[in-house]
Amino acid sequence: MLPKGLHEAVAAVAFTSVEVHPSNAEQARAWNGDEGAYWAAHVAAFESSVSSYDGPFAAATTVTAGERVLDVGCGAGGTTLAAARRAGPTGDALGVDLSAALLDVARSRARAEGIANVHFLQADAQVHPFPTAGFDVLVSRMGAMFFGDPVAAFTNLARAVRPGGRLVLLTWQPLDRNEWLTAVLAALAAGRTLPGPPPDAPGPFGLSSPDRVHDTLAAAGWSDVRCTGVEAPVQYGDDVDSAHEWVSGRMSWLLADLDDERRRQALEDLRRSMQEHLEPGGVQYPSAAWLVTARRP
Ligand SMILES: C[S@@+](CC[C@H](N)C(=O)[O-])C[C@H]1O[C@@H](n2cnc3c(N)ncnc32)[C@H](O)[C@@H]1O
């Protein structure tokens, strides 16, 4: 059963256009454009790349039977489906995301797996009017660092969680602790300097600074904010060929302005780097993330 009011919220979105805050318009364009399309076509690869974090993330969320879970930036719904299974028939999970393409994948997976207590909603989590105190726990695996106005977003999300409810986010630590990206940028540079995504701005490293996490969540009304470091390999594929194909496709925009010779060099450098990172379990690069936990007073 969905909490009272949620049926209406889900239904309303099906018939109206999605309200996106101007500060998130660029993200909405990307996740409904090339970024979302590439992700939707490679869901298994994306999800397996962070699968080493599944255990610590599930352990931190501690979803139990009967709980109502809100999964923010749920993408193709892997973590939403996992939460729904743990919440069982007396609980439920709602996955919210900007990307229509990813939500289509999520809904197909729910149907294929016969999971009935899960729902997906296309919305901007920063401004969507969720039912007040409609959830016991908010979770997000790498989906809550993209807000244009993080304090407004986490204030809106705090209202959606019942007093005493909890928040569990998985976010990247700073770029220099994440070789899965620095090594790829270095390999694809072909003589250029390729800067990584900026910290403290909407993007993968938007919540990489513990000070910023604390300040943001405290300002948004959350308490007991903690960042616990976790380190695990990012898995790019079972072998070099599959890893190379996936990563070079994902990063193809970085190659767009290279001539043929430099593009060939960049792709070769990427292959060499992957060869050097080939472990018995596949192509793996070191990474570091935060498990962010907090409570709604
Ligand atoms: C890196 S993906 C993570 C997807 C998913 N959590 C997973 O682990 O597979 C980030 C997701 O956040 C979503 N997102 C970004 N900004 C959002 C917003 N303001 N409201 C809802 N979803 C958002 C994107 O559409 C994208 O699907």
Short mmCIF file of C-alpha atoms and ligand atoms in Angstrom, two decimals:
data_model
loop_
_atom_site.label_atom_id
_atom_site.label_comp_id
_atom_site.label_asym_id
_atom_site.label_seq_id
_atom_site.Cartn_x
_atom_site.Cartn_y
_atom_site.Cartn_z
CA MET A 1 0.00 0.00 0.00
CA LEU A 2 1.21 3.47 -0.77
CA PRO A 3 0.89 6.05 2.03
CA LYS A 4 -2.24 8.17 1.83
CA GLY A 5 -1.75 10.91 -0.73
CA LEU A 6 0.94 9.11 -2.68
CA HIS A 7 -1.49 7.47 -5.10
CA GLU A 8 -2.69 10.92 -6.07
CA ALA A 9 0.88 12.20 -6.40
CA VAL A 10 1.85 9.34 -8.70
CA ALA A 11 -1.31 9.68 -10.77
CA ALA A 12 -0.98 13.46 -11.09
CA VAL A 13 2.47 13.19 -12.62
CA ALA A 14 1.23 10.79 -15.25
CA PHE A 15 -1.05 13.51 -16.64
CA THR A 16 0.92 16.67 -16.09
CA SER A 17 4.36 17.81 -17.08
CA VAL A 18 7.04 17.39 -14.45
CA GLU A 19 7.90 20.49 -12.45
CA VAL A 20 11.67 20.96 -12.46
CA HIS A 21 13.32 23.76 -10.50
CA PRO A 22 15.37 26.04 -12.80
CA SER A 23 18.51 25.12 -10.82
CA ASN A 24 18.01 21.49 -11.94
CA ALA A 25 17.06 22.18 -15.57
CA GLU A 26 20.49 21.22 -16.89
CA GLN A 27 20.40 17.88 -14.99
CA ALA A 28 16.89 17.21 -16.28
CA ARG A 29 18.10 17.82 -19.84
CA ALA A 30 21.12 15.53 -19.41
CA TRP A 31 19.26 12.68 -17.73
CA ASN A 32 16.47 12.91 -20.31
CA GLY A 33 19.03 13.23 -23.11
CA ASP A 34 22.27 11.48 -24.02
CA GLU A 35 23.39 10.76 -20.44
CA GLY A 36 20.11 9.06 -19.51
CA ALA A 37 19.93 7.19 -22.83
CA TYR A 38 23.47 5.78 -22.45
CA TRP A 39 22.80 4.85 -18.83
CA ALA A 40 19.47 3.17 -19.75
CA ALA A 41 21.19 1.13 -22.46
CA HIS A 42 23.93 0.00 -20.06
CA VAL A 43 22.10 -0.44 -16.76
CA ALA A 44 23.82 -3.72 -15.90
CA ALA A 45 27.28 -2.21 -16.48
CA PHE A 46 26.52 0.90 -14.41
CA GLU A 47 25.04 -1.04 -11.54
CA SER A 48 27.79 -3.62 -11.54
CA SER A 49 30.41 -0.82 -11.48
CA VAL A 50 29.28 0.14 -7.96
CA SER A 51 28.15 -3.30 -6.84
CA SER A 52 31.04 -3.55 -4.35
CA TYR A 53 29.14 -0.95 -2.33
CA ASP A 54 25.86 -2.90 -2.30
CA GLY A 55 26.66 -4.74 0.94
CA PRO A 56 27.72 -1.70 3.02
CA PHE A 57 24.84 0.38 1.58
CA ALA A 58 22.20 -2.25 2.36
CA ALA A 59 23.64 -2.73 5.85
CA ALA A 60 23.46 1.02 6.51
CA THR A 61 19.89 1.42 5.26
CA THR A 62 18.60 -1.31 7.61
CA VAL A 63 15.20 -1.39 5.89
CA THR A 64 12.85 -3.69 7.81
CA ALA A 65 9.44 -5.21 7.08
CA GLY A 66 6.62 -2.70 6.89
CA GLU A 67 8.80 0.36 6.28
CA ARG A 68 8.05 3.01 3.66
CA VAL A 69 11.18 3.83 1.69
CA LEU A 70 11.89 6.83 -0.55
CA ASP A 71 14.75 6.23 -3.02
CA VAL A 72 15.99 9.59 -4.36
CA GLY A 73 17.59 9.70 -7.82
CA CYS A 74 16.72 6.01 -8.13
CA GLY A 75 17.81 5.69 -11.75
CA ALA A 76 16.88 2.27 -13.12
CA GLY A 77 15.59 1.25 -9.72
CA GLY A 78 18.07 -1.40 -8.56
CA THR A 79 18.18 -0.07 -5.01
CA THR A 80 14.42 0.69 -4.98
CA LEU A 81 13.62 -2.92 -5.86
CA ALA A 82 16.03 -4.16 -3.19
CA ALA A 83 14.37 -1.88 -0.61
CA ALA A 84 10.88 -3.04 -1.63
CA ARG A 85 11.92 -6.68 -1.16
CA ARG A 86 13.18 -5.88 2.32
CA ALA A 87 10.11 -3.80 3.22
CA GLY A 88 7.93 -6.78 2.26
CA PRO A 89 4.20 -6.79 1.54
CA THR A 90 3.37 -4.54 4.49
CA GLY A 91 5.82 -1.86 3.37
CA ASP A 92 6.70 -0.22 0.06
CA ALA A 93 9.30 1.73 -1.82
CA LEU A 94 8.95 4.77 -4.06
CA GLY A 95 11.76 5.56 -6.49
CA VAL A 96 11.91 9.14 -7.75
CA ASP A 97 14.05 10.31 -10.63
CA LEU A 98 14.23 12.99 -13.33
CA SER A 99 14.91 10.51 -16.13
CA ALA A 100 11.94 9.09 -18.05
CA ALA A 101 14.23 6.58 -19.82
CA LEU A 102 15.64 5.17 -16.58
CA LEU A 103 12.22 5.01 -14.95
CA ASP A 104 10.94 2.99 -17.92
CA VAL A 105 13.70 0.46 -17.24
CA ALA A 106 12.89 0.47 -13.51
CA ARG A 107 9.18 -0.21 -14.14
CA SER A 108 9.99 -3.06 -16.55
CA ARG A 109 12.26 -4.64 -13.97
CA ALA A 110 9.57 -4.41 -11.29
CA ARG A 111 7.06 -6.06 -13.63
CA ALA A 112 9.54 -8.77 -14.69
CA GLU A 113 10.40 -9.54 -11.07
CA GLY A 114 6.74 -9.42 -9.97
CA ILE A 115 7.43 -6.85 -7.26
CA ALA A 116 4.13 -5.12 -6.50
CA ASN A 117 5.06 -2.90 -3.54
CA VAL A 118 7.28 -0.60 -5.58
CA HIS A 119 6.36 2.57 -7.47
CA PHE A 120 8.32 4.97 -9.62
CA LEU A 121 7.73 8.66 -10.09
CA GLN A 122 9.29 11.11 -12.53
CA ALA A 123 9.91 14.25 -10.51
CA ASP A 124 12.49 16.73 -9.30
CA ALA A 125 13.07 15.57 -5.72
CA GLN A 126 14.12 19.12 -4.79
CA VAL A 127 10.61 20.51 -5.26
CA HIS A 128 8.17 17.61 -5.57
CA PRO A 129 5.38 17.86 -2.96
CA PHE A 130 5.86 14.48 -1.30
CA PRO A 131 3.33 13.54 1.36
CA THR A 132 4.39 15.02 4.70
CA ALA A 133 6.03 12.41 6.94
CA GLY A 134 5.13 9.82 4.28
CA PHE A 135 8.33 7.78 4.63
CA ASP A 136 10.34 6.05 7.33
CA VAL A 137 13.63 6.17 5.50
CA LEU A 138 15.18 8.07 2.62
CA VAL A 139 17.91 6.27 0.69
CA SER A 140 20.02 7.26 -2.29
CA ARG A 141 22.89 5.48 -4.01
CA MET A 142 24.88 8.15 -5.83
CA GLY A 143 21.66 10.00 -6.67
CA ALA A 144 21.58 12.96 -4.26
CA MET A 145 24.62 15.01 -5.33
CA PHE A 146 23.04 16.67 -8.34
CA PHE A 147 20.72 19.23 -6.72
CA GLY A 148 21.13 22.83 -7.83
CA ASP A 149 20.02 23.96 -4.38
CA PRO A 150 20.97 21.16 -1.96
CA VAL A 151 19.65 22.89 1.16
CA ALA A 152 16.23 23.41 -0.47
CA ALA A 153 16.24 19.81 -1.70
CA PHE A 154 17.13 18.22 1.63
CA THR A 155 14.64 20.51 3.40
CA ASN A 156 11.92 19.28 1.05
CA LEU A 157 13.04 15.69 1.63
CA ALA A 158 13.16 16.14 5.42
CA ARG A 159 9.50 17.12 5.32
CA ALA A 160 8.75 13.87 3.49
CA VAL A 161 10.33 11.74 6.23
CA ARG A 162 8.55 11.15 9.53
CA PRO A 163 10.07 12.54 12.75
CA GLY A 164 12.61 9.96 13.93
CA GLY A 165 13.03 8.67 10.38
CA ARG A 166 16.43 8.29 8.78
CA LEU A 167 18.51 9.21 5.76
CA VAL A 168 21.20 7.02 4.18
CA LEU A 169 23.17 8.28 1.19
CA LEU A 170 26.09 6.83 -0.71
CA THR A 171 28.21 9.64 -2.18
CA TRP A 172 31.70 9.80 -3.67
CA GLN A 173 34.64 11.04 -1.63
CA PRO A 174 36.77 13.75 -3.34
CA LEU A 175 38.04 13.14 -6.86
CA ASP A 176 41.67 12.53 -5.83
CA ARG A 177 40.53 9.45 -3.86
CA ASN A 178 38.75 8.01 -6.89
CA GLU A 179 41.16 6.49 -9.35
CA TRP A 180 38.24 5.02 -11.34
CA LEU A 181 37.82 8.53 -12.72
CA THR A 182 41.26 10.17 -12.40
CA ALA A 183 42.93 7.27 -14.25
CA VAL A 184 40.36 7.39 -17.06
CA LEU A 185 40.70 11.18 -17.41
CA ALA A 186 44.50 10.86 -17.49
CA ALA A 187 44.34 8.11 -20.12
CA LEU A 188 41.92 10.01 -22.36
CA ALA A 189 43.79 13.32 -22.03
CA ALA A 190 45.97 12.83 -25.14
CA GLY A 191 48.15 15.76 -24.17
CA ARG A 192 45.35 17.87 -22.69
CA THR A 193 44.58 18.50 -19.04
CA LEU A 194 41.11 17.16 -18.38
CA PRO A 195 39.70 18.56 -15.16
CA GLY A 196 37.38 16.30 -13.17
CA PRO A 197 33.86 17.34 -12.18
CA PRO A 198 34.05 20.22 -9.68
CA PRO A 199 33.50 19.60 -5.96
CA ASP A 200 30.76 21.52 -4.18
CA ALA A 201 28.70 21.82 -7.37
CA PRO A 202 25.89 19.67 -8.78
CA GLY A 203 27.52 16.49 -10.07
CA PRO A 204 29.15 13.28 -8.85
CA PHE A 205 31.37 15.11 -6.33
CA GLY A 206 28.71 17.53 -5.11
CA LEU A 207 28.64 15.93 -1.66
CA SER A 208 32.26 14.81 -1.48
CA SER A 209 33.28 17.19 1.31
CA PRO A 210 32.13 16.05 4.76
CA ASP A 211 31.99 19.71 5.90
CA ARG A 212 29.62 20.51 3.06
CA VAL A 213 27.53 17.41 3.82
CA HIS A 214 27.25 18.41 7.49
CA ASP A 215 26.45 22.06 6.74
CA THR A 216 23.91 21.19 4.05
CA LEU A 217 22.02 18.56 6.03
CA ALA A 218 22.09 20.56 9.26
CA ALA A 219 20.76 23.64 7.44
CA ALA A 220 18.02 21.43 5.95
CA GLY A 221 16.88 20.28 9.39
CA TRP A 222 18.57 16.87 9.73
CA SER A 223 20.42 15.83 12.88
CA ASP A 224 23.06 13.23 13.85
CA VAL A 225 24.82 13.70 10.52
CA ARG A 226 27.69 11.24 10.01
CA CYS A 227 30.00 10.48 7.07
CA THR A 228 31.58 7.04 7.26
CA GLY A 229 34.30 6.25 4.75
CA VAL A 230 34.04 3.10 2.66
CA GLU A 231 36.55 1.91 0.08
CA ALA A 232 35.74 -0.60 -2.63
CA PRO A 233 36.79 -1.23 -6.21
CA VAL A 234 34.81 0.19 -9.10
CA GLN A 235 34.27 -2.68 -11.54
CA TYR A 236 34.48 -1.68 -15.18
CA GLY A 237 33.89 -5.10 -16.73
CA ASP A 238 34.84 -8.75 -16.68
CA ASP A 239 37.58 -8.23 -19.26
CA VAL A 240 39.47 -5.40 -20.92
CA ASP A 241 37.43 -5.47 -24.15
CA SER A 242 34.05 -5.06 -22.46
CA ALA A 243 35.40 -2.47 -19.99
CA HIS A 244 37.01 -0.49 -22.80
CA GLU A 245 33.89 -0.49 -24.94
CA TRP A 246 31.67 0.66 -22.12
CA VAL A 247 33.93 3.35 -20.66
CA SER A 248 35.00 4.79 -24.02
CA GLY A 249 31.33 5.04 -25.02
CA ARG A 250 30.41 6.70 -21.75
CA MET A 251 33.28 9.19 -22.08
CA SER A 252 33.00 9.69 -25.85
CA TRP A 253 32.24 13.40 -25.39
CA LEU A 254 35.82 13.83 -24.10
CA LEU A 255 37.14 12.54 -27.44
CA ALA A 256 34.90 14.66 -29.64
CA ASP A 257 37.38 17.46 -30.33
CA LEU A 258 40.42 15.20 -30.97
CA ASP A 259 41.73 14.45 -34.44
CA ASP A 260 41.89 10.79 -35.52
CA GLU A 261 45.50 10.26 -34.42
CA ARG A 262 45.02 11.70 -30.94
CA ARG A 263 41.74 9.84 -30.50
CA ARG A 264 43.51 6.59 -31.38
CA GLN A 265 46.25 7.44 -28.86
CA ALA A 266 43.70 8.24 -26.13
CA LEU A 267 41.84 4.97 -26.68
CA GLU A 268 45.09 3.02 -26.64
CA ASP A 269 46.14 4.71 -23.39
CA LEU A 270 42.78 3.78 -21.90
CA ARG A 271 43.25 0.16 -22.95
CA ARG A 272 46.75 0.09 -21.43
CA SER A 273 45.43 1.50 -18.15
CA MET A 274 42.69 -1.13 -18.07
CA GLN A 275 45.17 -3.88 -18.79
CA GLU A 276 47.18 -2.67 -15.77
CA HIS A 277 44.01 -2.81 -13.64
CA LEU A 278 42.91 -6.27 -14.72
CA GLU A 279 42.40 -8.38 -11.59
CA PRO A 280 41.03 -11.93 -11.27
CA GLY A 281 37.58 -10.32 -10.69
CA GLY A 282 37.74 -8.09 -13.79
CA VAL A 283 38.91 -4.54 -14.57
CA GLN A 284 38.92 -2.79 -11.20
CA TYR A 285 39.99 0.67 -10.03
CA PRO A 286 40.24 1.91 -6.43
CA SER A 287 37.43 4.16 -5.22
CA ALA A 288 36.26 5.76 -1.99
CA ALA A 289 32.76 6.77 -0.95
CA TRP A 290 30.91 8.16 2.06
CA LEU A 291 28.01 6.47 3.70
CA VAL A 292 26.13 9.51 4.94
CA THR A 293 23.59 8.91 7.68
CA ALA A 294 21.30 11.36 9.45
CA ARG A 295 18.07 11.48 11.41
CA ARG A 296 14.94 13.59 11.08
CA PRO A 297 14.42 15.18 14.54
C1 LIG B 1 24.42 8.57 -10.84
S1 LIG B 1 22.72 8.23 -11.16
C2 LIG B 1 22.36 7.07 -9.85
C3 LIG B 1 21.16 6.22 -10.15
C4 LIG B 1 20.80 5.17 -9.10
N1 LIG B 1 20.66 5.74 -7.77
C5 LIG B 1 21.76 4.02 -9.08
O1 LIG B 1 22.51 3.88 -8.11
O2 LIG B 1 21.78 3.24 -10.05
C6 LIG B 1 21.98 9.73 -10.58
C7 LIG B 1 20.49 9.80 -10.78
O3 LIG B 1 19.99 10.96 -10.08
C8 LIG B 1 18.92 11.49 -10.82
N2 LIG B 1 18.68 12.88 -10.43
C9 LIG B 1 19.52 13.92 -10.56
N3 LIG B 1 18.95 15.05 -10.08
C10 LIG B 1 17.71 14.71 -9.64
C11 LIG B 1 16.64 15.44 -9.07
N4 LIG B 1 16.70 16.76 -8.85
N5 LIG B 1 15.51 14.76 -8.73
C12 LIG B 1 15.40 13.43 -8.98
N6 LIG B 1 16.39 12.69 -9.53
C13 LIG B 1 17.53 13.32 -9.85
C14 LIG B 1 19.37 11.31 -12.26
O4 LIG B 1 18.28 11.38 -13.17
C15 LIG B 1 20.06 9.95 -12.23
O5 LIG B 1 19.20 8.91 -12.58
#
